mmCIF file of C-alpha atoms in Angstrom:
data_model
loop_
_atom_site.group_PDB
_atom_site.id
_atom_site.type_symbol
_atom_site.label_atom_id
_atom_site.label_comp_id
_atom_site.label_asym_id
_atom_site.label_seq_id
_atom_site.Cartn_x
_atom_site.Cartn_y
_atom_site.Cartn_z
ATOM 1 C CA UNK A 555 51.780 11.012 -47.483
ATOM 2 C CA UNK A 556 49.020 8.212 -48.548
ATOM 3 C CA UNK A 557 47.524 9.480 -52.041
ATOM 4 C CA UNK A 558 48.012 8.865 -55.691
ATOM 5 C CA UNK A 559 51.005 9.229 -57.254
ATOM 6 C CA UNK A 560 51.681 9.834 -61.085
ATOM 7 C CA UNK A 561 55.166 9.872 -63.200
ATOM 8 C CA UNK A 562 56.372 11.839 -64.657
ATOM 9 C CA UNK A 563 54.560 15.526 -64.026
ATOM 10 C CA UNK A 564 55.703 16.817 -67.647
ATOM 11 C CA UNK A 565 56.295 15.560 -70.962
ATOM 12 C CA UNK A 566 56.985 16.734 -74.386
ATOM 13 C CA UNK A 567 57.167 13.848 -77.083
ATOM 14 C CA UNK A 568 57.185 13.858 -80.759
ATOM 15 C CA UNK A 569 54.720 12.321 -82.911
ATOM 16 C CA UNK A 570 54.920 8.420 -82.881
ATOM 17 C CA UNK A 571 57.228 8.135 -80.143
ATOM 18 C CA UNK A 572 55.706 6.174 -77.207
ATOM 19 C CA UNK A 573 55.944 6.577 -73.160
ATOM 20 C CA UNK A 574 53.966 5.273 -70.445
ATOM 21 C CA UNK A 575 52.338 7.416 -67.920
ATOM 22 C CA UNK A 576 53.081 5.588 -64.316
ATOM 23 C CA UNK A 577 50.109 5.965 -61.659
ATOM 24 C CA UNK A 578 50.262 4.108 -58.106
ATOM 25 C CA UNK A 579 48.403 4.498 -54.747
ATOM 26 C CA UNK A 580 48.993 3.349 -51.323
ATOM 27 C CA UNK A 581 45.474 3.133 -50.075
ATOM 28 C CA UNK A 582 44.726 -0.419 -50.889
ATOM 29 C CA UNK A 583 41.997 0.757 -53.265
ATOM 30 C CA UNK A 584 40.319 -1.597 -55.331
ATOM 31 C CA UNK A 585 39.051 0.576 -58.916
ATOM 32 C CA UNK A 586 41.605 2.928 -60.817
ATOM 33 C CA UNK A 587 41.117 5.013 -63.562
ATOM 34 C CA UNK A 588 42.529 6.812 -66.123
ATOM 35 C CA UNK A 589 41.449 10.678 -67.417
ATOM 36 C CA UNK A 590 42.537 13.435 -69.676
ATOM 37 C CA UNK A 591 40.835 16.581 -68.968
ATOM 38 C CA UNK A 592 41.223 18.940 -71.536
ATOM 39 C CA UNK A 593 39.735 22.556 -71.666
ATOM 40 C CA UNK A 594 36.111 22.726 -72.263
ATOM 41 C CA UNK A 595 35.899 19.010 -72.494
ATOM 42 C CA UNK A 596 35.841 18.238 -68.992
ATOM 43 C CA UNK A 597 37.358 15.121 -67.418
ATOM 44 C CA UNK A 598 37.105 12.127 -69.880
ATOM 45 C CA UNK A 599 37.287 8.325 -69.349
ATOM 46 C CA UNK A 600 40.390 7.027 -71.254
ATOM 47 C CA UNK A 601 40.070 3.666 -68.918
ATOM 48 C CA UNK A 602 39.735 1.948 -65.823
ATOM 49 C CA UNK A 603 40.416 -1.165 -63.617
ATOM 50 C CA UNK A 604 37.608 -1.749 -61.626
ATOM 51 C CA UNK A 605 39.680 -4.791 -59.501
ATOM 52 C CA UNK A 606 43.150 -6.153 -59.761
ATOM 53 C CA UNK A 607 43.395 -8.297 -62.955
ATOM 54 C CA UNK A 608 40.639 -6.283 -64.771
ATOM 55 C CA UNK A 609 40.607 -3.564 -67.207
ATOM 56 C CA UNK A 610 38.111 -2.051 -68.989
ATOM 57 C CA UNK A 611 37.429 1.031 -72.368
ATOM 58 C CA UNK A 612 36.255 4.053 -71.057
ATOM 59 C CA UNK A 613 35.141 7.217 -73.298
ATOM 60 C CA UNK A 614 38.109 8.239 -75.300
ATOM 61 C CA UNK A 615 40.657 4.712 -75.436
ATOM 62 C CA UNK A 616 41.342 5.591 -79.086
ATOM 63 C CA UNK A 617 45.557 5.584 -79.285
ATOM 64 C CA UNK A 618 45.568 4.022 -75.577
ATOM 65 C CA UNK A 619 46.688 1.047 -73.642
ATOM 66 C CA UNK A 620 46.836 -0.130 -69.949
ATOM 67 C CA UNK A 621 48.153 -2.604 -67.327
ATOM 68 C CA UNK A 622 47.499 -2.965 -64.099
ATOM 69 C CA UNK A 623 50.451 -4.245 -62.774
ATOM 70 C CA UNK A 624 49.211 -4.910 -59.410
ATOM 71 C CA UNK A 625 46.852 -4.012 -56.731
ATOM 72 C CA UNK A 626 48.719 -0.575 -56.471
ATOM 73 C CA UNK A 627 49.270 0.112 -60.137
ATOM 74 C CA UNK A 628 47.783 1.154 -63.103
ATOM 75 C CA UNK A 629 49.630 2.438 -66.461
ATOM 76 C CA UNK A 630 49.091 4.411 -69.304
ATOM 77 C CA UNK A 631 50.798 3.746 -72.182
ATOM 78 C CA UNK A 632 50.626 5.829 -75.689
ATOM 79 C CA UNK A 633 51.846 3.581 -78.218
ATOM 80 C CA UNK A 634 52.668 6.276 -80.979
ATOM 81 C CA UNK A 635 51.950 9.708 -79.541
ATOM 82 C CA UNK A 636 49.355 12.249 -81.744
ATOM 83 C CA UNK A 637 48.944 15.759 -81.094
ATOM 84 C CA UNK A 638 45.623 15.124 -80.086
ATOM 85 C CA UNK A 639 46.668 13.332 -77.653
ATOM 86 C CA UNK A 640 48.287 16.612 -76.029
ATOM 87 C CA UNK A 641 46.235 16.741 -72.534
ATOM 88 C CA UNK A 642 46.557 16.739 -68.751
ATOM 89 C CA UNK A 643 46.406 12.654 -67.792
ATOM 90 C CA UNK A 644 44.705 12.209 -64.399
ATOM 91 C CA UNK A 645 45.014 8.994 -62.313
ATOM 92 C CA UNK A 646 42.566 8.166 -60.175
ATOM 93 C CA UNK A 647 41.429 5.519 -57.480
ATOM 94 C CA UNK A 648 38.593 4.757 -54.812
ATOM 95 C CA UNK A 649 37.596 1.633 -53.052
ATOM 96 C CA UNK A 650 34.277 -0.517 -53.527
ATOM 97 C CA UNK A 651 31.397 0.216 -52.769
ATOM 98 C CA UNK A 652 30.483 4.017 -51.600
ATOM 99 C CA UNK A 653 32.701 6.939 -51.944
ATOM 100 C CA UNK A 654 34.565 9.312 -53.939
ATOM 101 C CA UNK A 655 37.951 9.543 -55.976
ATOM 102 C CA UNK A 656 41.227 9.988 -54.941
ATOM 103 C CA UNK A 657 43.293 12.064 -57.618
ATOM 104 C CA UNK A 658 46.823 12.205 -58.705
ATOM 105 C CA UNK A 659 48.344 15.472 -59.375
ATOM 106 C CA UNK A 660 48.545 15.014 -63.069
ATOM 107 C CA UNK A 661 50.949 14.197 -65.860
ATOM 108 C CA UNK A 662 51.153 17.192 -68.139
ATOM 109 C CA UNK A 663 51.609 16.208 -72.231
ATOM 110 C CA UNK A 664 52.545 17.875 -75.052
ATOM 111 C CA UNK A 665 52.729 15.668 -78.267
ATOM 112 C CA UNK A 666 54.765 17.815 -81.476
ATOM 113 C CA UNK B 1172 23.405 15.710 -75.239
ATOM 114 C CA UNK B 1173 25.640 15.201 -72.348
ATOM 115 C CA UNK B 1174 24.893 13.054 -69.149
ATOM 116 C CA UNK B 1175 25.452 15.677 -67.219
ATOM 117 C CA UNK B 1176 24.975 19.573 -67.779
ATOM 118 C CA UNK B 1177 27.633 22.045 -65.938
ATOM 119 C CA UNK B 1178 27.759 25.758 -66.497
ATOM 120 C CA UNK B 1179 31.645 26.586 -67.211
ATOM 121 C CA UNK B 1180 31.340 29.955 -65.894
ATOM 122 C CA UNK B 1181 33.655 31.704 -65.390
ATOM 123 C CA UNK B 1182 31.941 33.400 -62.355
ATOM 124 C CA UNK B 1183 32.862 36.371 -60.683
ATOM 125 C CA UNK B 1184 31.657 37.233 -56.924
ATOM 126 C CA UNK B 1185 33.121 39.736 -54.458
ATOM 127 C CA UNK B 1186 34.435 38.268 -51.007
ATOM 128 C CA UNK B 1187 31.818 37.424 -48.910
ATOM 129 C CA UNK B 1188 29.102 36.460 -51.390
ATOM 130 C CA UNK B 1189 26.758 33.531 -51.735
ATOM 131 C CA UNK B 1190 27.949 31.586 -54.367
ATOM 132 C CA UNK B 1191 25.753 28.652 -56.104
ATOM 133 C CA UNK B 1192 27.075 26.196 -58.499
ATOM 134 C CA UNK B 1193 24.972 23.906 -60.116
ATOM 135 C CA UNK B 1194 24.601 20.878 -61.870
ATOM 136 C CA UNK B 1195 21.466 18.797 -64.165
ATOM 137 C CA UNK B 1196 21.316 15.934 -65.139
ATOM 138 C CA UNK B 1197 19.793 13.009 -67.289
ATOM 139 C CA UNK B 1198 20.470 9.452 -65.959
ATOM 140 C CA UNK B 1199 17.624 8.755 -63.351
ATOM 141 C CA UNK B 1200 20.155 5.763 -62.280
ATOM 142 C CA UNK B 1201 22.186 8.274 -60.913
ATOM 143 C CA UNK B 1202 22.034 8.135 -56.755
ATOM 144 C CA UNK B 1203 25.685 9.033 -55.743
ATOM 145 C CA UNK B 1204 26.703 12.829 -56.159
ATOM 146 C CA UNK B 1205 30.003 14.615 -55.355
ATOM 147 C CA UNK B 1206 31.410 18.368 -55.978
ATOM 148 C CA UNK B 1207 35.014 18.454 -56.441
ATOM 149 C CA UNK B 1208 37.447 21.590 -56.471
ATOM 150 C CA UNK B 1209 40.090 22.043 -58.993
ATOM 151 C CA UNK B 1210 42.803 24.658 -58.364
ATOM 152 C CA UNK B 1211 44.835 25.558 -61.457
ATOM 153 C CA UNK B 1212 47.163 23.224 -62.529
ATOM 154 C CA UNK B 1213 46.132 20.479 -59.930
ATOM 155 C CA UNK B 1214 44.377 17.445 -59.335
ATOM 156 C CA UNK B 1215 41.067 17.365 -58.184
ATOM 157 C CA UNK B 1216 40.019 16.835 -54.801
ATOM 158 C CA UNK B 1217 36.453 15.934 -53.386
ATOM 159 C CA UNK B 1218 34.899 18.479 -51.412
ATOM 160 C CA UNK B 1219 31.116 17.214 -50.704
ATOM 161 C CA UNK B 1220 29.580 13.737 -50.775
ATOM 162 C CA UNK B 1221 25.788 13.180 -50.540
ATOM 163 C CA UNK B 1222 23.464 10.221 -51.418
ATOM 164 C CA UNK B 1223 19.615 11.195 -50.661
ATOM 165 C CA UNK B 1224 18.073 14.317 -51.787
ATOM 166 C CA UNK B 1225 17.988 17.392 -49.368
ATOM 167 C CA UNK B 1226 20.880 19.153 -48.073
ATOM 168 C CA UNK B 1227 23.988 17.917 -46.618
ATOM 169 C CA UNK B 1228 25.969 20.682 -44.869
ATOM 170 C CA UNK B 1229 29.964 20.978 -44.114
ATOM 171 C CA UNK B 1230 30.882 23.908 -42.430
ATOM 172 C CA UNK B 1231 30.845 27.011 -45.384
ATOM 173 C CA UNK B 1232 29.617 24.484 -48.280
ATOM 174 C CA UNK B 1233 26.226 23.203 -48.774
ATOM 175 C CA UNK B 1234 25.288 20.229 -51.392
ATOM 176 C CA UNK B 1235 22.102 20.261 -52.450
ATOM 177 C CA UNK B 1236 20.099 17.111 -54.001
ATOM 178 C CA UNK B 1237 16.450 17.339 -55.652
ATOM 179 C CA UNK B 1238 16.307 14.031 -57.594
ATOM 180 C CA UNK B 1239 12.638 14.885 -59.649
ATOM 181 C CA UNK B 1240 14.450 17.902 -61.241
ATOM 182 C CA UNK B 1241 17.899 16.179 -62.143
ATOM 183 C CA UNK B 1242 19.440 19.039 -60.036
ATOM 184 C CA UNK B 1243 22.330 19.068 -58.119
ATOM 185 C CA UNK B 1244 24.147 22.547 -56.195
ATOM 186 C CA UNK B 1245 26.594 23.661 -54.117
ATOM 187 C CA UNK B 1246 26.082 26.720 -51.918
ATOM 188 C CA UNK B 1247 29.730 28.539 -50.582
ATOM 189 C CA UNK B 1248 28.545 30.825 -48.091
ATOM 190 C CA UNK B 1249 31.027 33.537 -46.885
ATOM 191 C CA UNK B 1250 33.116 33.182 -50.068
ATOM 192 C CA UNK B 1251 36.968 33.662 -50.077
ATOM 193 C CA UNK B 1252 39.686 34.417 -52.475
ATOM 194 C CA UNK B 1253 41.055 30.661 -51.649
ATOM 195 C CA UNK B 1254 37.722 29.496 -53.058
ATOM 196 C CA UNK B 1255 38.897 30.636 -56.336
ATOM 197 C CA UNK B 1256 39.215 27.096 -57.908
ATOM 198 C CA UNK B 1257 36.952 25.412 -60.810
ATOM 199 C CA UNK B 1258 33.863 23.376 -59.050
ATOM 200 C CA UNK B 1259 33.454 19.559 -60.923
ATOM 201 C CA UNK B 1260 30.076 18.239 -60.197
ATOM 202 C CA UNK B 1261 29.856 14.288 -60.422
ATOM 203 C CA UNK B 1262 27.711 11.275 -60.038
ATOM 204 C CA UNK B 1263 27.847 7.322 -60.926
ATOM 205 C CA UNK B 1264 25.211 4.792 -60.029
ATOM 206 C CA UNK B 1265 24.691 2.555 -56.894
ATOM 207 C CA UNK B 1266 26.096 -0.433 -58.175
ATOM 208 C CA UNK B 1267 28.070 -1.786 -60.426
ATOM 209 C CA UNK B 1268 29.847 -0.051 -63.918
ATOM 210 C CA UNK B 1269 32.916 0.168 -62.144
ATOM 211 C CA UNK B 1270 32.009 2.610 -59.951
ATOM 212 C CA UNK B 1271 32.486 4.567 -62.607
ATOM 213 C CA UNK B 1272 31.872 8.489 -62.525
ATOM 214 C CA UNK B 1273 30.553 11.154 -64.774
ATOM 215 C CA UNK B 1274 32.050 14.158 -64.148
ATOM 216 C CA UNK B 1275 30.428 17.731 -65.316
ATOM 217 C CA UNK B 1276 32.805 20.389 -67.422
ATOM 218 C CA UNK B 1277 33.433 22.206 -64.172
ATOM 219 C CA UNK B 1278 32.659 26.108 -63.535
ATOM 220 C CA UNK B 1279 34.978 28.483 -63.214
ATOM 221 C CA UNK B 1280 34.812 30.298 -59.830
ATOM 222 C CA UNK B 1281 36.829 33.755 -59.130
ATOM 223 C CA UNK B 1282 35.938 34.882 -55.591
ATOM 224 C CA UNK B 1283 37.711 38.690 -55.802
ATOM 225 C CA UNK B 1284 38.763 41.258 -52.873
#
């Protein structure tokens, strides 16, 4: 099915280790994005790649890096993991122009 | 203060009620506004798209624009149990930033038999 697609759905790291959240889509969508939602807070900006070869800080990027590898994919990586970073990671994607997001299903983190 | 105001509920209805979510805002730039639905321990997905102010309707759900009041709603008419869900409200610009967009704190609905 065309969507989003984030690895892997659960994690549970200590602090300082590092992983990288993996986020691609198969609907030839220009902008992806990067969120952590966590309760009361909303959705947050971590970052985002409005075109291939681009990235940009969003809200939070504090502890965060990305790459967009390609057209189709966008990482998140967590270079020495904080509890505060414990959250739900959201990918996200949408073309130019007009219309909404397409979400992933999440990447659920617990940092000890 | 935040962009963009949401109450987080939660809200409690009966089956078959009216249900109105809503939404303010402070950026006049914004001209793009979506509702998204949340259910627990998923991703959201988009649920209503509107540009202009007035109503756009699809099917049991009704977005609402008023642009001179910052306001933004969404009307469920006939509500179900399956609309149980939290309701994100969000907007970005016309142009540019990214297309970028600023999501509310989501309300929590409960639609109950």
């Amino acid at each position: 099915n065309a969507g989003v697609t984030q690895t892997p759905k659960f994690q549970v790291l200590k602090t300082g280790q590092s992983m990288t959240l993996q986020c691609a889509q198969d609907m030839n969508h220009n902008s992806m994005y990067w969120y952590r939602q966590d309760p009361g807070m909303g959705l947050r900006l971590i970052y985002y790649s409005a075109s291939e070869g681009t990235t940009d800080k969003g809200e939070v990027p504090n502890g965060y890096n990305v790459s967009r590898l390609n057209k189709r994919e966008f990482s998140l990586r967590l270079e020495s993991a904080a509890p505060s970073q414990t959250s739900v990671y959201f990918c996200a994607s949408t073309t130019l122009g007009v219309g909404g997001y397409t979400f992933g299903s999440g990447t659920r983190l617990t940092v000890v | 203060q935040k962009e963009v105001e949401q109450d987080p509920g939660p809200l409690s209805v009966p089956e078959g009620a009216i249900v109105s979510l809503n939404c303010t805002y402070s950026n006049s730039a914004f001209q793009y506004f979506m509702w998204y639905r949340q259910y627990s321990r998923k991703g959201p997905e988009l649920l209503m798209y509107t540009y202009s102010s007035g109503n756009k309707e699809d099917g049991r759900f009704t977005a609402q624009v008023d642009k001179s009041s910052k306001y933004i709603s969404l009307f469920i008419r006939d509500s179900q149990p399956s609309d149980s869900a939290t309701y994100l409200c969000a907007m970005r610009i016309i142009t540019g930033g990214g297309n970028k967009l600023t999501f509310g704190t989501g309300t929590q609905l409960k639609v109950e038999l």
